[in-house]
CSV table of C-alpha atoms in Angstrom, one decimal:
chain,number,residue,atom,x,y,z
A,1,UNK,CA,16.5,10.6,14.9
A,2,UNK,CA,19.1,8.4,16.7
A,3,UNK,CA,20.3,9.4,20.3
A,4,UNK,CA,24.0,10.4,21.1
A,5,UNK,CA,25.6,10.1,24.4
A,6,UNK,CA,24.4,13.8,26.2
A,7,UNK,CA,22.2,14.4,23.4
A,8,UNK,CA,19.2,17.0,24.0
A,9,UNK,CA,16.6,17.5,21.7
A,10,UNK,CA,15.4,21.6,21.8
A,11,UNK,CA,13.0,23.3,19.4
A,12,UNK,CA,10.5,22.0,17.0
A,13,UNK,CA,11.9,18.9,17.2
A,14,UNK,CA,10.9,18.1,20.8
A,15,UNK,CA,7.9,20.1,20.4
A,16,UNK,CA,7.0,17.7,17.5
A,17,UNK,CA,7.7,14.5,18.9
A,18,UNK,CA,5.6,15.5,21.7
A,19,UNK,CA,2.4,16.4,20.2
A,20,UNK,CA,2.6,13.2,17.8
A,21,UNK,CA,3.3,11.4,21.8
A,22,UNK,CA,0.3,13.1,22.9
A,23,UNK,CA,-2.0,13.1,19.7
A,24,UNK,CA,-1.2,8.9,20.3
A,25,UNK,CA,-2.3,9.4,24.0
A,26,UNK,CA,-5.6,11.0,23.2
A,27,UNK,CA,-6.6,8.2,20.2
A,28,UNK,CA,-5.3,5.4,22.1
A,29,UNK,CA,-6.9,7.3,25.7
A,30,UNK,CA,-4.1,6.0,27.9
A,31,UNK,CA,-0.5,5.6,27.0
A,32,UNK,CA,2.5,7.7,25.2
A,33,UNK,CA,5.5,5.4,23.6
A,34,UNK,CA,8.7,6.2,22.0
A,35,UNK,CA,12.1,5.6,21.8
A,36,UNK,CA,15.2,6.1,20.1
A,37,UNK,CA,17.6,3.7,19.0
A,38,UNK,CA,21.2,4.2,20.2
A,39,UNK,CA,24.0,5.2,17.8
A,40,UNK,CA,25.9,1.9,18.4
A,41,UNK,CA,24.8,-1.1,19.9
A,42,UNK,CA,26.3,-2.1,23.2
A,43,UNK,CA,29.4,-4.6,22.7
A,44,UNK,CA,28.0,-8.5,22.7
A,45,UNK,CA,29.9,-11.0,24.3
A,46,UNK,CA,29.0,-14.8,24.9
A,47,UNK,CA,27.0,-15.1,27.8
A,48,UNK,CA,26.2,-11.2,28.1
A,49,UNK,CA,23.0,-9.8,29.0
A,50,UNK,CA,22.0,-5.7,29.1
A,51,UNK,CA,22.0,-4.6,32.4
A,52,UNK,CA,18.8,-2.9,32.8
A,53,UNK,CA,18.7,-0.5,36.1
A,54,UNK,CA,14.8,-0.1,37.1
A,55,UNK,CA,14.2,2.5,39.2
A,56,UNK,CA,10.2,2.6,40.3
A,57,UNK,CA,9.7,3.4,44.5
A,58,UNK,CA,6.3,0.8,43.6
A,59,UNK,CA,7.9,-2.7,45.1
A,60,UNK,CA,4.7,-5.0,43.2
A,61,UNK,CA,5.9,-2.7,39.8
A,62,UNK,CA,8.8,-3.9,40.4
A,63,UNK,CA,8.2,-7.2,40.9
A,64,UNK,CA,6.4,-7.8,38.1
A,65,UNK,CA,9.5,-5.6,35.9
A,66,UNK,CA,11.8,-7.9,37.3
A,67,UNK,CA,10.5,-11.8,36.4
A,68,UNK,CA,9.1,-10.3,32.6
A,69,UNK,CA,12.3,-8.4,31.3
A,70,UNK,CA,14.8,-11.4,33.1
A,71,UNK,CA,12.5,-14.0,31.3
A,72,UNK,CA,13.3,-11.6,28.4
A,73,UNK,CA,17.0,-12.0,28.5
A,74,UNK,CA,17.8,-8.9,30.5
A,75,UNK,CA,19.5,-8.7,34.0
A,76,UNK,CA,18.0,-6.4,36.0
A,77,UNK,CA,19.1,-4.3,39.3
A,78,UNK,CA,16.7,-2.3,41.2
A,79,UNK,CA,16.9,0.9,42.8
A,80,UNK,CA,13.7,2.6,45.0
A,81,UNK,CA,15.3,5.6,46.2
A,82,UNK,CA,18.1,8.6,45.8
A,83,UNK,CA,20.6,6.7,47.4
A,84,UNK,CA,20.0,2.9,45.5
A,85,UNK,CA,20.3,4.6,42.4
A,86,UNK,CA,23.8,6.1,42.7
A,87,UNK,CA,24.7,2.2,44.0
A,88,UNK,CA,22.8,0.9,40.8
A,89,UNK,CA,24.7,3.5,38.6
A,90,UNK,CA,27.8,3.0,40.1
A,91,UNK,CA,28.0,-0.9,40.4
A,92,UNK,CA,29.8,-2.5,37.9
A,93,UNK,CA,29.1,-3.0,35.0
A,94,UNK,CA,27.6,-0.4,34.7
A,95,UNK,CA,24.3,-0.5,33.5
A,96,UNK,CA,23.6,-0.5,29.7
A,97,UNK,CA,20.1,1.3,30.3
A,98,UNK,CA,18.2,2.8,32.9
A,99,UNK,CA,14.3,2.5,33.3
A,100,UNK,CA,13.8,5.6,35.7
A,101,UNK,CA,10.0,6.8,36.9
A,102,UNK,CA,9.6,10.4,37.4
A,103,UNK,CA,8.0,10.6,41.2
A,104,UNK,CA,10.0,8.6,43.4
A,105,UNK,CA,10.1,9.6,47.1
A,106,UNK,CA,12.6,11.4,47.8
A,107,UNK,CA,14.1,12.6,44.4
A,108,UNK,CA,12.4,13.4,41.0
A,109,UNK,CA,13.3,11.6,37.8
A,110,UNK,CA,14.0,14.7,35.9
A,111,UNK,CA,16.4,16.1,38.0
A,112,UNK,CA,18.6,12.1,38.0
A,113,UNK,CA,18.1,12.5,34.2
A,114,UNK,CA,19.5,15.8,34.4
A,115,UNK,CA,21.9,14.6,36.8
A,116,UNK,CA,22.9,11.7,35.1
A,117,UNK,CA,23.8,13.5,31.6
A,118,UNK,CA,25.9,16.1,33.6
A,119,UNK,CA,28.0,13.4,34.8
A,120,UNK,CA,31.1,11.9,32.8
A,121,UNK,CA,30.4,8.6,33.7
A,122,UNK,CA,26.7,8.6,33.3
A,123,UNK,CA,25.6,10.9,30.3
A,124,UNK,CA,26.2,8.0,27.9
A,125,UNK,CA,23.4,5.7,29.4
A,126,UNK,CA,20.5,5.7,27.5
A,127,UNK,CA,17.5,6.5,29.5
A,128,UNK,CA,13.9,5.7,29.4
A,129,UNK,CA,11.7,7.6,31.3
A,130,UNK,CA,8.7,5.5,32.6
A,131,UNK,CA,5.9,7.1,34.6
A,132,UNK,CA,2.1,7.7,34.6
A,133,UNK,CA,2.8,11.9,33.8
A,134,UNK,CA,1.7,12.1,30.5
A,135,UNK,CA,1.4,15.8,29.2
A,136,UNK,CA,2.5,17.6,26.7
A,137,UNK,CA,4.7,19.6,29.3
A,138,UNK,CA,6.0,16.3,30.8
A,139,UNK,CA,7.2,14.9,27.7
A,140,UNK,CA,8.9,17.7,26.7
A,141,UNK,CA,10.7,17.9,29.7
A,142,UNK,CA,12.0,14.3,29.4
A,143,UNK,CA,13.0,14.9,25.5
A,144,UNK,CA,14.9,18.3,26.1
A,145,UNK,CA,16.4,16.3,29.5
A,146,UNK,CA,17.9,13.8,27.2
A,147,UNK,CA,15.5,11.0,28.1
A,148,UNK,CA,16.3,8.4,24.8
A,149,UNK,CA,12.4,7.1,25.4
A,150,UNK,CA,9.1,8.0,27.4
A,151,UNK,CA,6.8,5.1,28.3
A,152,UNK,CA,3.5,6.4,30.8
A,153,UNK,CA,1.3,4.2,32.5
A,154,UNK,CA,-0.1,2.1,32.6
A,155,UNK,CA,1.2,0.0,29.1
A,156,UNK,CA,1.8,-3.2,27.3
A,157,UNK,CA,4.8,-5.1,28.7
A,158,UNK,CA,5.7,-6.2,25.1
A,159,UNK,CA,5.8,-2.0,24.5
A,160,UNK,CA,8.5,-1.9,27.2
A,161,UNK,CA,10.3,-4.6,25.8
A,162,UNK,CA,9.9,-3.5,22.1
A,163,UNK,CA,11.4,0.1,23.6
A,164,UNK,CA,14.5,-1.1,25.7
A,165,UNK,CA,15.5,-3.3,23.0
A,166,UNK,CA,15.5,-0.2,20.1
A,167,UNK,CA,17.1,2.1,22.6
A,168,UNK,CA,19.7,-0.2,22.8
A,169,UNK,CA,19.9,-1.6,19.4
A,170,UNK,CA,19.2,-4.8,19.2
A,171,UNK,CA,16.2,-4.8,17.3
A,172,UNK,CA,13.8,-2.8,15.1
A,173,UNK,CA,12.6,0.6,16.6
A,174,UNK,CA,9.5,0.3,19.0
A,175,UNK,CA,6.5,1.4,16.8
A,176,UNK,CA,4.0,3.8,18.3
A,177,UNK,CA,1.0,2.0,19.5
């Protein structure tokens, strides 16, 4: 189903997306992948890269993030804390997705998703939630909150790659590993 600026999923939808997330966890023992491609693809022009705002309070995570998905073709910004990620959001441009782990040190990744699709400027960035919670309940939570994709660690690099680039439409939709 394709993701809409402030879109929510509610009902059986979310409740079957998550159970085929977490039927995958249990046969695979350690991951849950998905995402949803945009509506539209972000506007291309010469030269442009997506903006990708990563938001992980684990600085070697981060590390890593940052040389694979810029050797990828995406510019990243970082953001460790509450107040770096109202500077990552607000900087311009603004960023085209944001990679957002759910326990962070002084905020939880729920509530910015929750935040950030309350907010005019904000509810239109896709959102892919990235953290090692990976129930039933947790997934749920990031569907109905809006997330547009739910990666939990630990994973395949190439499965965060394969998500960011469907979220954002410029390739084919991450398959389920």
């Amino acid at each position: 189903m394709p993701s809409r600026p402030g879109f929510r999923v509610s009902g059986a939808d979310a409740e079957d997306e998550a159970d085929s997330g977490i039927a995958q966890l249990r046969s695979e023992g350690f991951y849950v992948s998905f995402a949803r491609r945009r509506a539209a693809p972000p506007e291309k022009k010469p030269g442009w890269r997506p903006t990708v705002l990563l938001v992980d309070d684990d600085a070697d995570l981060q590390k890593l993030f940052r040389i694979y998905l810029s050797l990828e073709g995406f510019h990243i910004r970082s953001a460790f804390n509450r107040e770096q990620i109202v500077q990552g959001l607000a900087q311009q441009p603004r960023p085209d997705l944001v990679l957002l782990d759910v326990q962070l040190p002084d905020v939880n990744g729920f509530d910015v998703l929750a935040k950030m699709r309350l907010h005019p400027l904000f509810k239109s960035i896709p959102v892919i939630m990235l953290t090692a919670q990976a129930t039933r309940e947790a997934v749920l939570k990031g569907l109905r909150g809006g997330a547009d994709g739910y990666i939990t660690k630990p994973f395949e690099p190439d499965t965060l790659v394969a998500a960011i680039k469907a979220v954002l439409g410029l390739g084919a939709p991450a398959e389920q590993k």
